[in-house]
Coordinates of C-alpha atoms in Angstrom, one line a residue:
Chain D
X4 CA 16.6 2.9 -30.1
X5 CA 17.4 3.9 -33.9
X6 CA 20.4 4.4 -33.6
X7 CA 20.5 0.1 -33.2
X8 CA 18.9 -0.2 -36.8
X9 CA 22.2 0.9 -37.8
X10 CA 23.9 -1.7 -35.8
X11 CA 21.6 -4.5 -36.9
X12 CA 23.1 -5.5 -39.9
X13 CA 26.5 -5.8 -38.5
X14 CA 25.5 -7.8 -35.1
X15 CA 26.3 -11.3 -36.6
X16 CA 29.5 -10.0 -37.0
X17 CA 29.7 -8.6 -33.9
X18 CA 28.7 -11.3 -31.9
X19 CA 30.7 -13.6 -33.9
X20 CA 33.8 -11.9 -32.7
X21 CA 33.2 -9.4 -30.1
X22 CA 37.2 -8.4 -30.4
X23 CA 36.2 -7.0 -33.7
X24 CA 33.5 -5.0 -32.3
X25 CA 34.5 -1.1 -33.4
X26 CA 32.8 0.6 -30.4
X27 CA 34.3 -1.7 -27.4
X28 CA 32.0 -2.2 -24.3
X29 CA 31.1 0.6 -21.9
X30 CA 30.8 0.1 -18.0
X31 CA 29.0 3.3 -17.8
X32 CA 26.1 2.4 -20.3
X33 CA 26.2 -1.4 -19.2
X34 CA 25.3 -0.1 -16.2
X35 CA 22.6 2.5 -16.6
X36 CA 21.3 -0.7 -19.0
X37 CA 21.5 -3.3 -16.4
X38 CA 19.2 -0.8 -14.5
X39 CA 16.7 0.1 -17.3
X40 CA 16.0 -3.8 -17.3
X41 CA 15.1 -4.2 -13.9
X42 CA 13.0 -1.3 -13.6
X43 CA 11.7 -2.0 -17.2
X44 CA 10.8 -5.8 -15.6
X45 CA 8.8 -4.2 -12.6
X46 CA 6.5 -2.1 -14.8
X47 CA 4.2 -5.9 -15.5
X48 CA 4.4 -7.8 -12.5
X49 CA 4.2 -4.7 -10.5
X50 CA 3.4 -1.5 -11.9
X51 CA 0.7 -3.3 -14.5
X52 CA -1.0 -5.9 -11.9
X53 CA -1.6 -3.8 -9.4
X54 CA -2.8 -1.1 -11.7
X55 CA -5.2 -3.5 -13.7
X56 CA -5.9 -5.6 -10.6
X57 CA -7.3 -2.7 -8.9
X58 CA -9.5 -1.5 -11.7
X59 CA -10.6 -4.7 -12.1
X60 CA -13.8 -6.0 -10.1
X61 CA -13.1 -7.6 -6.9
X62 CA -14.2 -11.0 -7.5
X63 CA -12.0 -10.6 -10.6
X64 CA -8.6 -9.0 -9.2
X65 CA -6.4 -11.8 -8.2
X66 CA -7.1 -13.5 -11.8
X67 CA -6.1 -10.4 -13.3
X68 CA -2.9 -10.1 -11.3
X69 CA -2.9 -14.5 -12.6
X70 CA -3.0 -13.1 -16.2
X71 CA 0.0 -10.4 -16.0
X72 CA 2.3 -12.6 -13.9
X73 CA 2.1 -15.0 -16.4
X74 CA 2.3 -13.3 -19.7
X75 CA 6.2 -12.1 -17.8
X76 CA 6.7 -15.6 -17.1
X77 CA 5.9 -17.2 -21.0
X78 CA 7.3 -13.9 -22.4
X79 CA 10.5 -14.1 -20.5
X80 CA 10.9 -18.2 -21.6
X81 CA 9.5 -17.6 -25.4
X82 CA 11.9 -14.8 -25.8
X83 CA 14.9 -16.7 -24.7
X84 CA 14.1 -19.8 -26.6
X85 CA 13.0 -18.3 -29.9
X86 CA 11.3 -14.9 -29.9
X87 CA 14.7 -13.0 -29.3
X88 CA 15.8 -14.4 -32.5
X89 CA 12.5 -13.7 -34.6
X90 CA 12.7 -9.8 -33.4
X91 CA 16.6 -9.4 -33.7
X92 CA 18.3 -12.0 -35.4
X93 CA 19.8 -11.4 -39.0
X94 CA 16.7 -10.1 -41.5
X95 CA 14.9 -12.2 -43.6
X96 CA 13.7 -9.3 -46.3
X97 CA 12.8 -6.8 -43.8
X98 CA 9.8 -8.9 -42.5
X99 CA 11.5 -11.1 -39.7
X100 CA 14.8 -12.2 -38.0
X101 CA 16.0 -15.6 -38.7
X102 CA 16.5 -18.3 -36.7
X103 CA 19.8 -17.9 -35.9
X104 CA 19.6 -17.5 -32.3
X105 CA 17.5 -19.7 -31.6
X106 CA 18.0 -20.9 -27.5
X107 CA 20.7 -17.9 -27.7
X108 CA 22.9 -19.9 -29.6
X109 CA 26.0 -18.0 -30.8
X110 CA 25.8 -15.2 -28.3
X111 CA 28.2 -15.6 -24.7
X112 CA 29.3 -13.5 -22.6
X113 CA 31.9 -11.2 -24.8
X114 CA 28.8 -10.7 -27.7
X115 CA 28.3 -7.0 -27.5
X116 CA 25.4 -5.1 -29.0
X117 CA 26.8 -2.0 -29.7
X118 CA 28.5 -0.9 -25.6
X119 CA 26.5 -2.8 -24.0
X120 CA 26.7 -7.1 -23.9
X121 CA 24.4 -8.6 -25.7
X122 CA 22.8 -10.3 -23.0
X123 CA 21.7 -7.1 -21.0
X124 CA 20.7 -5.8 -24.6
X125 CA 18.3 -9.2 -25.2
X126 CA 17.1 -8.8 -21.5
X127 CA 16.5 -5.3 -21.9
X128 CA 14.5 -6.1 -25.1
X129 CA 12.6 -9.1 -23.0
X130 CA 11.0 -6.9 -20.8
X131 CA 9.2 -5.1 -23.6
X132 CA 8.2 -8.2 -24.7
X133 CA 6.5 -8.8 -21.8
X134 CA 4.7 -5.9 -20.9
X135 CA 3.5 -5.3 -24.7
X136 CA 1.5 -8.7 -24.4
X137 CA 0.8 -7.9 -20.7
X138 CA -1.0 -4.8 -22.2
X139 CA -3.5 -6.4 -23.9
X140 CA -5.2 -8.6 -21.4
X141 CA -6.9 -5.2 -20.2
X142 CA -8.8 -5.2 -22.6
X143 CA -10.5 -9.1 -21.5
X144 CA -10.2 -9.1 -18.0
X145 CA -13.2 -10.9 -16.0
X146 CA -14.0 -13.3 -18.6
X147 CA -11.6 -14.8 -20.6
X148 CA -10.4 -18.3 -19.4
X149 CA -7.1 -19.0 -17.9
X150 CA -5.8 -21.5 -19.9
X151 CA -6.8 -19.4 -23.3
X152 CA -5.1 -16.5 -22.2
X153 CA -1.8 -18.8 -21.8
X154 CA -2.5 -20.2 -25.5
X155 CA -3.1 -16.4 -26.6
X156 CA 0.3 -15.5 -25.0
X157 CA 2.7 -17.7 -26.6
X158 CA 1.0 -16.9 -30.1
X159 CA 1.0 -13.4 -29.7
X160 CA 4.3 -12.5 -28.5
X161 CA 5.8 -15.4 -31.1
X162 CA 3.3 -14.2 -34.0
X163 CA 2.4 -10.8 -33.2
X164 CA 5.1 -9.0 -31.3
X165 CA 8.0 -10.4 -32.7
X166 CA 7.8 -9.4 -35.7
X167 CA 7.0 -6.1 -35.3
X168 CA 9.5 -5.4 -32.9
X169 CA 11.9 -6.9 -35.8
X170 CA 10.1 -4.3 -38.0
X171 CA 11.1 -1.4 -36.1
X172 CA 14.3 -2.0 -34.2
X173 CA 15.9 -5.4 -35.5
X174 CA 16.8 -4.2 -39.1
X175 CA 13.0 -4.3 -40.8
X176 CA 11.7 -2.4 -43.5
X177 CA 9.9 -0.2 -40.8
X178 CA 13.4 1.2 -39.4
X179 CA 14.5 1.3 -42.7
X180 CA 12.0 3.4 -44.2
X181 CA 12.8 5.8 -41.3
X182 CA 10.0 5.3 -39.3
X183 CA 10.4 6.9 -35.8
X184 CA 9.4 5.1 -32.6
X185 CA 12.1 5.3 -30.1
X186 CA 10.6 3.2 -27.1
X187 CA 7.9 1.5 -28.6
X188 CA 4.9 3.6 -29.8
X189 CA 4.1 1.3 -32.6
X190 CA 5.6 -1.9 -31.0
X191 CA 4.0 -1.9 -28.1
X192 CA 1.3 0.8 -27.5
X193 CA -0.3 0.4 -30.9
X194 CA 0.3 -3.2 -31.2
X195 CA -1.1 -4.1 -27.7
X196 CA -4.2 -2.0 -28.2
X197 CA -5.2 -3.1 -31.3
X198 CA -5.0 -6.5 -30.5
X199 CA -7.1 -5.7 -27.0
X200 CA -9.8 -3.7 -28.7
X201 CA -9.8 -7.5 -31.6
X202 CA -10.1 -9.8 -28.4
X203 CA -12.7 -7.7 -27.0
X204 CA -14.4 -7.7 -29.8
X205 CA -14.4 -11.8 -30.1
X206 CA -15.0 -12.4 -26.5
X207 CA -17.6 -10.4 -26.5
X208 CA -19.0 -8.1 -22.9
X209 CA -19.3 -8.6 -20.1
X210 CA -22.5 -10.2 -18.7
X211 CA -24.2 -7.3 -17.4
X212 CA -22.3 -4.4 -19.0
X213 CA -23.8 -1.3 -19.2
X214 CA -26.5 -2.6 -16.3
X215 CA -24.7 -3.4 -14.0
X216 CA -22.5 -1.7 -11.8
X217 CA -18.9 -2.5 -12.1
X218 CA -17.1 -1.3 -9.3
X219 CA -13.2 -1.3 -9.3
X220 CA -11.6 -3.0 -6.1
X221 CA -9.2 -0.6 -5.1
X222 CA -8.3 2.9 -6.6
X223 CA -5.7 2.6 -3.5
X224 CA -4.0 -0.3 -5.6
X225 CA -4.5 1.1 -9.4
X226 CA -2.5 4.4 -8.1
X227 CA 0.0 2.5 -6.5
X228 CA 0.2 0.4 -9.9
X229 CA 0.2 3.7 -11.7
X230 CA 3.5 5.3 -9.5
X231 CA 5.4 1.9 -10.4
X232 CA 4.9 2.0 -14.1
X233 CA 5.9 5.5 -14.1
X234 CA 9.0 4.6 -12.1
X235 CA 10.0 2.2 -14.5
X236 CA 9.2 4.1 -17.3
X237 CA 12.2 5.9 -17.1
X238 CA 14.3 3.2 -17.8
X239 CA 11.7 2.1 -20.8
X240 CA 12.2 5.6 -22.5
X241 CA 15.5 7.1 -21.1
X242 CA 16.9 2.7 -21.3
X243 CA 16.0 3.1 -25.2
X244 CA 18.9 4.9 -25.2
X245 CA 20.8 2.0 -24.8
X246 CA 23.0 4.7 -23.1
X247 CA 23.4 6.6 -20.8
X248 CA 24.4 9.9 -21.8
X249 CA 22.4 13.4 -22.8
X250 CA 19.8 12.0 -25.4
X251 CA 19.3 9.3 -21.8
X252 CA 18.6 12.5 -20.1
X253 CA 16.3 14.4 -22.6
X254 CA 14.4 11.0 -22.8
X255 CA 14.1 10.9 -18.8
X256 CA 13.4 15.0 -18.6
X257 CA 10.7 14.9 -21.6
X258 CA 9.1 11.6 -20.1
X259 CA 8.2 12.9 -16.7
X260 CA 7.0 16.5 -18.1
X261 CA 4.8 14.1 -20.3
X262 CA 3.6 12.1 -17.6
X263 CA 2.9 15.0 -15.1
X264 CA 0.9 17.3 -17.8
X265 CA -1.2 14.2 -19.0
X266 CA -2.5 13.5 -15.2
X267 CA -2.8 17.5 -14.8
X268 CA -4.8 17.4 -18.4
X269 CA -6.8 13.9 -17.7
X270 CA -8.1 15.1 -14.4
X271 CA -9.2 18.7 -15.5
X272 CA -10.9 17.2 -18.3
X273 CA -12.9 15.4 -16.0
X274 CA -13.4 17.6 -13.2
X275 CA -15.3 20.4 -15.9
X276 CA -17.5 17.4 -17.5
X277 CA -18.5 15.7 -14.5
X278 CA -17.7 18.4 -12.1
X279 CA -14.9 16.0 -9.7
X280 CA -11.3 15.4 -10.2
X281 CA -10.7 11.6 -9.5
X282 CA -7.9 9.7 -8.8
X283 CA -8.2 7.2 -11.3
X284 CA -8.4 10.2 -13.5
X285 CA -5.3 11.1 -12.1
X286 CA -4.0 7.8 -12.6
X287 CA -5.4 7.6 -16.0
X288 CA -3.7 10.7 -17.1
X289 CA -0.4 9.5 -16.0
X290 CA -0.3 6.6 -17.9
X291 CA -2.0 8.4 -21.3
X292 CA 1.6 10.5 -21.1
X293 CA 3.4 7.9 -21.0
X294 CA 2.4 6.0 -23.7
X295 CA 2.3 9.1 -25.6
X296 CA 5.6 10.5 -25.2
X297 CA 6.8 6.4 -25.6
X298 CA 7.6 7.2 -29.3
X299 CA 8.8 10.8 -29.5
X300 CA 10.8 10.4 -26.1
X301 CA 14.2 10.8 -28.3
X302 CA 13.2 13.1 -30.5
X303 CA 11.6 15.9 -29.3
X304 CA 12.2 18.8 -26.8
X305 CA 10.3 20.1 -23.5
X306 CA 7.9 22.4 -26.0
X307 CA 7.1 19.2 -27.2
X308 CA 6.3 16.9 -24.1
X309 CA 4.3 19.3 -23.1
X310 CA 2.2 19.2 -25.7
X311 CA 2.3 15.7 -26.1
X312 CA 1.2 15.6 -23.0
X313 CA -1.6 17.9 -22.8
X314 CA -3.4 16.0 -26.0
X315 CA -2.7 12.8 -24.4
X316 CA -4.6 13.6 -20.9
X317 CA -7.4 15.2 -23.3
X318 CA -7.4 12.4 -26.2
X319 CA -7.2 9.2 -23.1
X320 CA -10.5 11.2 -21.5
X321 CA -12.3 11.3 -24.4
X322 CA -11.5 8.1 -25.9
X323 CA -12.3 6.1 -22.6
X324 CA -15.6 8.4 -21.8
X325 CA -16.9 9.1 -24.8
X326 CA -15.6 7.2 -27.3
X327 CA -16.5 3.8 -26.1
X328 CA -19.5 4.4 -25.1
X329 CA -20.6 5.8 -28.6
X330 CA -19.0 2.7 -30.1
X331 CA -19.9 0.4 -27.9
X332 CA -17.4 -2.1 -27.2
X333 CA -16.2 -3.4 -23.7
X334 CA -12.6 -3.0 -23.6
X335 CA -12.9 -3.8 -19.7
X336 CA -10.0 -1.6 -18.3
X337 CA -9.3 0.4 -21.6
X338 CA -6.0 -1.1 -23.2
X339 CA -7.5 0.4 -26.6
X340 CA -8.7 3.9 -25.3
X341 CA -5.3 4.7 -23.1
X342 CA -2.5 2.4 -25.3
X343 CA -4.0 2.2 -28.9
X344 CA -5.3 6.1 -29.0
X345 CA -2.7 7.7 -27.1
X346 CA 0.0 5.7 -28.7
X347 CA -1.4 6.5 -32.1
X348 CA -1.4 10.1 -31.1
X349 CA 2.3 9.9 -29.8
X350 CA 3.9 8.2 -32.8
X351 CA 1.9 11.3 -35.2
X352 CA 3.6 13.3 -32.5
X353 CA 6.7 11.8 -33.1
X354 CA 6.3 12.9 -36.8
X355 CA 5.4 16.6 -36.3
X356 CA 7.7 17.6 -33.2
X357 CA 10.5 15.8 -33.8
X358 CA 13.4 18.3 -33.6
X359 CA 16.7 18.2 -34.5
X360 CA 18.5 20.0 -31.9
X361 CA 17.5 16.9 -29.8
X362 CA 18.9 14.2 -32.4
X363 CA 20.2 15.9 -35.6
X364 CA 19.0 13.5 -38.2
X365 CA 15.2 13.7 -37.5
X366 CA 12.7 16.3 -37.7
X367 CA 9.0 16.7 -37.7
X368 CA 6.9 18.6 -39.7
X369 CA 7.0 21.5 -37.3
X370 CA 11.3 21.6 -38.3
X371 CA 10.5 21.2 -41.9
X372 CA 9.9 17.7 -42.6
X373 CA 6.3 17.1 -43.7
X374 CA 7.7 13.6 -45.1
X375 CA 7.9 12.3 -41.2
X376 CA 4.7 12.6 -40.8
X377 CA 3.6 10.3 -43.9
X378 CA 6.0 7.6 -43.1
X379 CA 5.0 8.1 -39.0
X380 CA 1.6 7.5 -40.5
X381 CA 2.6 4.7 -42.5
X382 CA 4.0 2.7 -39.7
X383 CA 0.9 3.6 -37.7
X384 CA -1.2 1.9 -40.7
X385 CA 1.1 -1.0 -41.0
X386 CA 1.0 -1.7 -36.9
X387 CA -2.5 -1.7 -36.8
X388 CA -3.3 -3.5 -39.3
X389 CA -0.7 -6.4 -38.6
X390 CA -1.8 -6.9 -35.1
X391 CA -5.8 -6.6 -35.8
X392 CA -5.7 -8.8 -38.4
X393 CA -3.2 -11.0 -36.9
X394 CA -4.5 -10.9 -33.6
X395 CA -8.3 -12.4 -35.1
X396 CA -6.7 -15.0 -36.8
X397 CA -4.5 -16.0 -33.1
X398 CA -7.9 -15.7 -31.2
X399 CA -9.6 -18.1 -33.6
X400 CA -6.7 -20.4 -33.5
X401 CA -6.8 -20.3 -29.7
X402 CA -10.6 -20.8 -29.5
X403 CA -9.5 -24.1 -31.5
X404 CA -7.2 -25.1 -29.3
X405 CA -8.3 -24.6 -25.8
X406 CA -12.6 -25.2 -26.9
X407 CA -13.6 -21.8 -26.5
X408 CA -12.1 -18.4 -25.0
X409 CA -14.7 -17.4 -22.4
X410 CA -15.3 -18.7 -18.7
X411 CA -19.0 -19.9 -18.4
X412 CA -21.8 -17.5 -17.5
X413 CA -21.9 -18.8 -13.9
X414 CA -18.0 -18.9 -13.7
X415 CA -18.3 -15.0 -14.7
X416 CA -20.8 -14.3 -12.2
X417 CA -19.1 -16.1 -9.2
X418 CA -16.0 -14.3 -10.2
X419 CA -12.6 -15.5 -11.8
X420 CA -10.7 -15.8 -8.7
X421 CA -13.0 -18.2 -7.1
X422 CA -13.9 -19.9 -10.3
X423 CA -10.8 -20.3 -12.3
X424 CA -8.1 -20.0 -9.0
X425 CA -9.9 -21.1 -6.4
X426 CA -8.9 -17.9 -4.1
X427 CA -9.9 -14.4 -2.9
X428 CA -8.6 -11.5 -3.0
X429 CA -9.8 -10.3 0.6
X430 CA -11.9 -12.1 3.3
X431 CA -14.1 -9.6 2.7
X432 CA -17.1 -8.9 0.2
X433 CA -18.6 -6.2 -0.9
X434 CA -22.5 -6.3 -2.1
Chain W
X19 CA -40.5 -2.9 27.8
X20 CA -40.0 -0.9 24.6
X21 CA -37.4 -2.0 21.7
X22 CA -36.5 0.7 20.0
X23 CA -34.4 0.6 16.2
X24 CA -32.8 3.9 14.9
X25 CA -31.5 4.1 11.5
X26 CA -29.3 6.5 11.2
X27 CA -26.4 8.3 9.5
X28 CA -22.9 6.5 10.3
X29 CA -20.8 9.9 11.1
X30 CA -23.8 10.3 13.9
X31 CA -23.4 7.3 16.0
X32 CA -21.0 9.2 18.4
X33 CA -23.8 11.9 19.1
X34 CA -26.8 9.3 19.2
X35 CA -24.4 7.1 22.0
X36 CA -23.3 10.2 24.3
X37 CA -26.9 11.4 24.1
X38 CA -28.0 8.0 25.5
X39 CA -25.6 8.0 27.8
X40 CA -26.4 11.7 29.3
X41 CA -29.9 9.9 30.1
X42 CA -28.8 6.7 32.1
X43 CA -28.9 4.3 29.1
X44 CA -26.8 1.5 29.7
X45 CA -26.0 -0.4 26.5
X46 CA -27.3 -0.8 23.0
X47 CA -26.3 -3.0 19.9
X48 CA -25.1 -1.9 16.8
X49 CA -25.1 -2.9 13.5
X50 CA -23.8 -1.7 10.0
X51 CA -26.7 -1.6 7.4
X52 CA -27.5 -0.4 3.9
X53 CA -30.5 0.9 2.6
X54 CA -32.4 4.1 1.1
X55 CA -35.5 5.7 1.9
X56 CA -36.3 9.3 0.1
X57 CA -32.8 10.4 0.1
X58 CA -32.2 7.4 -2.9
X59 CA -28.7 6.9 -4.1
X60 CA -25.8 8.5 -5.4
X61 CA -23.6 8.7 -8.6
X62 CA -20.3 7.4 -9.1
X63 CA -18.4 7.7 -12.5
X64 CA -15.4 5.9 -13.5
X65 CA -13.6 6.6 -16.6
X66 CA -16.9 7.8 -18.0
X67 CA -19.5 4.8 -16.6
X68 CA -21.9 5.9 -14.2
X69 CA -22.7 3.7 -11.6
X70 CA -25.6 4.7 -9.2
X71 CA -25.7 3.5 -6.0
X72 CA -28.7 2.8 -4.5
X73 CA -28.1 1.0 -1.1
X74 CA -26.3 3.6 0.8
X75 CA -24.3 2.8 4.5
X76 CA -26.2 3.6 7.5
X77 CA -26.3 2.4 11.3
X78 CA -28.8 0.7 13.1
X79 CA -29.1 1.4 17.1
X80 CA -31.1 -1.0 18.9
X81 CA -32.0 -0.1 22.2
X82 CA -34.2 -2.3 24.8
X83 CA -35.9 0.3 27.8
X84 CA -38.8 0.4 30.5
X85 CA -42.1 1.6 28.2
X86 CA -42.4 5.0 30.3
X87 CA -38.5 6.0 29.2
X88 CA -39.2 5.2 25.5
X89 CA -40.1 8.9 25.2
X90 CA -37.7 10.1 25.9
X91 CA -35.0 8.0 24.4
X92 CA -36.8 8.1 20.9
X93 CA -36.6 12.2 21.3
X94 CA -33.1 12.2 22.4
X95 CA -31.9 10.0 19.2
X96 CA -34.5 12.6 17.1
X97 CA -32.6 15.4 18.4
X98 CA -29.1 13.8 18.1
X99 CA -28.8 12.7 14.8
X100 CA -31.0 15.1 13.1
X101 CA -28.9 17.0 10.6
X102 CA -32.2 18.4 9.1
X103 CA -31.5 16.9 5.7
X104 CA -32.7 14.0 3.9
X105 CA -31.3 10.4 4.9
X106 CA -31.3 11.5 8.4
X107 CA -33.0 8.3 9.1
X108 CA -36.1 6.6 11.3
X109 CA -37.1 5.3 14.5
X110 CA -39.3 2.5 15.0
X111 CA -40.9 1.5 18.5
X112 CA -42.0 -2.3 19.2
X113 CA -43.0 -4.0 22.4
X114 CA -40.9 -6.3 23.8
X115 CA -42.6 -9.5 26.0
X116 CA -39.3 -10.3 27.8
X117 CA -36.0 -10.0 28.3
X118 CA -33.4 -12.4 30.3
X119 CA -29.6 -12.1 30.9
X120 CA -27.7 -14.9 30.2
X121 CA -25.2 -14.3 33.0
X122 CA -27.5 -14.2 35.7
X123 CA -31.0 -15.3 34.6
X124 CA -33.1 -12.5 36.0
X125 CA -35.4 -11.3 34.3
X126 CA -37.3 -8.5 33.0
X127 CA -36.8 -4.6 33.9
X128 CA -33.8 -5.9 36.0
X129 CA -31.9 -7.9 32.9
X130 CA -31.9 -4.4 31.1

C-alpha cells in the first residue's frame, strides 16, 4: 500500500480525467482487487462475529454478533458519504483529506486509482474501515449499551480512523515521513486496540470479573471465526498490494507462514505453563500472526515471517495471561492484548526485517537501516497516542449523548441478548 | 418396595443399565444432574483466567423394586459403575408406600 502514497497527490487529477491517467487500468489487478474486497468484507460479519461471539458469554453472544454487524453496516454508509473523503481525499497539511469527495462526488466509473477503478479501490479501503472499528468492541463486549456502541461507531470511524488511515496511506505526513505499515499495523491493529483498552478502561468491568466464572459459548464458533479471518486475510495483506503480481504473492506466502507459526507458538506457550494445548490457544495464535505480519507483510521475506510469527504467538500469550492480569483491566475478549501488542510488535518488525530484496526501497535495521526503526517507532507513538486520547474524548462525548455507556447492573446480569435484543442465542442454558 | 437413587458417573450409565437388566429389572428413570461430593471440581483456563468448576455432570438412576431384591440391585450398580476412583458416586435406599400404574391402575408389586 506505499506505493499509493505516491499516487495520492496526483488522484484529483486522475479522477478528474481518467484518459490522462499514465498507468491505464488493469483487468488482471481489478480482478484480484474485486476479490480482496469481498473476502476483506467477510473477515467482520463473519470471520470477527463468530470469533468474538463465541468467546463471548452465552447470554451475551448474539449482542456481540448485534455490535459487529453493525459497526459493517455504519462503516460501510459513513465511508461512502464522508469518511472516504476524510482518509483519501486531497491533503489538508498532512493531517486530513478534504472534503472533496464528499457522497463520492467527482469519482464515476472511468476514475482509476492507480490500475484499478477507483470504486473497487474506495470499497477495498471500506472494508478496513469496518473491521478496524469492528476490532474494538472486543474489548466492551457484555456491557456496553446498544445504542452507545452505535454513537461510538460513527465518531470513531469519522474521528478516529479516518484520519489515521489518511496519515498513512492517503498522502499524510505519516507516509511521507516513510513510515512503513503496508496493510494496516498502525491503522488498524494499533488504532483499534488502543481505543479498546480506553473504552475498557471508561466502562469499567465486568460485574463479577475475576469471581466469577466467565465461560465462552462456543470454542466450536470462535475457531470457525478464526479460519474465516484468516481466509480473508489474504486479500487484507496480499489485496494491499493493490495488485496482483509477485510482491501480492510474497504478501500471501509470508502471511500464512505468519499465521501458522503464531498458532504453533501460542499453543506451546500454553501447553508448558498450564500443561494443555487449547484450541482457543490455537485460535488465539492464529490471529496474534496475523495482526503481526499486517504491517511487514510487503516488506519482509520468509526469515522474517517466521519470526514475526514466533514473537507474535509468544508476545499475544503473555500479554492476554499475564499481562492483564498484573494490570488489571477487563479488556473482555482481548482487542488490546492480541491487536494493540501484537500489532505494536509487527510494525517494530516492520522496522527491523524489512528487506530489500522483497521491495528495494525499504530496509530494516537488520539490512542496514537503523533509521526505520525510529520512524516505525514514531508512527507507533503517534497511533497510540491519537486514538487513546481521541478515543476518551469520543467515549465522553457519547456518554453525553446517549446518558451513559453501560447496560444497567440487572440488564448485565440477565444478559445482553435478552436485555437489550430481546433474543437467545440457543434454547438452551447453561448454569 | 424399595426406591433406590444411584448417582453416578455419565460414561457408566451403559454398564449400570445392562447390569440391571442381567438381573430381571424392568425399567428405571433417568436424569442428568450436577453436583460434587469429595471428588470437588475441576480447572478450566482460558486465555490465562482460571475458572474452577465446582458442579460437575453426573447421572442419577432411580429404580423402584420388591424390598427383598434391593440387595442385590444396590450391589449390582456398586459393582458396575465402580471405577475405584473418586466421583464414582452414591446409592441411597428409601421405602416406598405405593406404587400405581397409570395405564392400568393396579397396584403395588404388580405396577413395578
Amino acid at each position: 500500500m506505499k506505493r499509493w502514497v505516491f499516487w495520492a497527490g496526483g488522484l484529483t487529477l486522475l479522477t478528474a480525467s481518467p484518459a490522462l491517467a499514465a498507468e491505464g487500468l488493469d483487468t488482471g489487478n481489478t480482478a484480484w482487487m474485486i476479490v480482496s474486497t469481498a473476502l476483506v468484507m467477510m473477515m467482520t460479519p463473519a470471520g470477527l462475529a463468530l470469533f468474538y461471539g463465541g468467546m463471548s458469554r452465552y447470554k451475551n453472544l448474539l449482542n456481540t454478533v448485534a455490535m459487529t454487524f453493525v459497526a459493517y453496516c455504519l462503516a460501510s454508509v459513513i465511508w461512502v458519504l464522508w469518511g472516504y473523503s476524510l482518509a483519501f481525499g486531497p491533503s489538508r497539511g498532512g493531517i486530513v483529506g478534504g472534503l472533496d469527495y464528499l457522497l463520492l462526488n467527482g469519482i464515476g466509473v472511468e476514475s482509476l486509482t492507480g490500475t484499478i477503478p477507483t470504486y473497487v479501490f474506495l470499497l477495498f479501503q471500506m472494508t478496513f474501515a469496518g473491521i478496524t472499528v469492528a476490532l474494538v468492541l472486543g474489548s466492551i463486549v457484555d456491557r456496553m449499551k446498544f445504542s452507545a456502541w452505535i454513537v461510538f461507531t460513527v465518531l470513531w470511524v469519522t474521528c478516529i480512523y479516518a484520519p489515521v488511515a489518511h496519515w498513512a496511506w492517503g498522502g499524510g505526513w505519516m507516509g511521507a515521513m516513510g513510515a512503513l505499515d503496508f496493510a494496516g499495523g498502525t491503522v488498524v491493529h494499533i488504532n483499534a486496540g488502543v481505543a479498546g483498552l480506553v473504552l475498557s478502561l471508561v466502562l469499567g468491568k465486568r460485574v463479577g470479573y475475576g469471581r466469577e466464572a466467565m465461560f465462552p459459548s462456543s470454542i466450536a464458533l470462535t475457531a470457525l471465526g478464526a479460519a474465516l479471518l484468516w481466509f480473508g486475510w489474504f486479500g487484507f495483506n496480499a489485496g494491499s498490494q493493490l495488485a496482483a503480481d509477485g510482491l501480492a504473492g510474497s504478501a500471501f506466502l509470508v502471511t500464512n507462514t505468519s499465521a501458522a507459526v503464531g498458532a504453533l507458538s501460542w499453543m506451546g506457550a500454553e501447553w508448558v505453563v498450564n500443561r494443555r494445548p487449547t484450541v482457543l490457544g490455537l485460535a488465539s495464535g492464529i490471529v496474534a500472526g496475523l495482526v503481526a505480519i499486517t504491517p511487514a507483510a510487503g516488506f519482509v521475506s520468509l526469515p522474517g515471517a517466521l519470526i514475526i510469527g514466533l514473537v507474535a504467538g509468544l508476545l499475544g500469550f503473555f500479554s492476554v495471561a499475564k499481562l492483564k492480569g498484573m494490570l488489571g483491566y477487563d479488556d473482555s475478549l482481548d482487542a488490546f492484548g492480541v491487536h494493540g501488542m501484537c500489532g505494536i510488535w509487527g510494525a517494530l518488525a516492520t522496522g527491523l526485517l524489512a528487506n530489500p530484496a522483497v521491495n528495494a526501497n525499504d530496509s530494516g535495521l537488520f539490512f542496514g537501516n537503523p533509521g526505520q526503526l525510529w520512524i516505525q517507532t514514531i508512527s507507533i507513538l503517534a497511533t497510540a497516542a491519537y486514538s487513546g486520547i481521541g478515543t476518551l474524548a469520543l467515549v465522553w462525548l457519547t456518554r453525553a449523548i446517549t446518558g451513559g455507556l453501560r447496560v444497567s447492573r440487572d440488564d448485565e446480569i440477565i444478559g445482553l441478548d435478552g436485555s437489550q435484543h430481546g433474543e437467545r442465542a440457543f434454547d438452551i442454558q447453561m448454569s | 418396595m424399595k426406591k433406590i437413587d444411584a448417582i453416578i458417573k455419565p460414561f457408566k450409565l451403559d454398564d449400570v443399565k445392562e447390569a440391571l437388566n442381567e438381573i430381571g429389572i424392568q425399567g428405571m428413570t433417568v436424569t442428568e444432574v450436577k453436583g460434587y461430593g469429595r471428588q470437588k471440581g475441576h480447572k478450566e483456563i482460558y486465555r490465562g483466567a482460571e475458572y474452577v468448576v465446582d458442579f460437575i455432570p453426573k447421572i442419577k438412576i432411580e429404580v423402584v423394586v420388591a424390598a427383598d431384591q434391593a440387595p442385590r440391585v444396590v450391589e449390582k450398580i456398586r459393582q458396575a459403575a465402580n471405577t475405584g476412583k473418586l466421583g464414582d458416586g452414591k446409592i441411597f435406599v428409601y421405602s416406598v408406600e405405593e406404587a400405581i400404574r397409570v395405564r392400568t391402575g393396579e397396584t403395588g408389586l404388580d405396577a413395578l
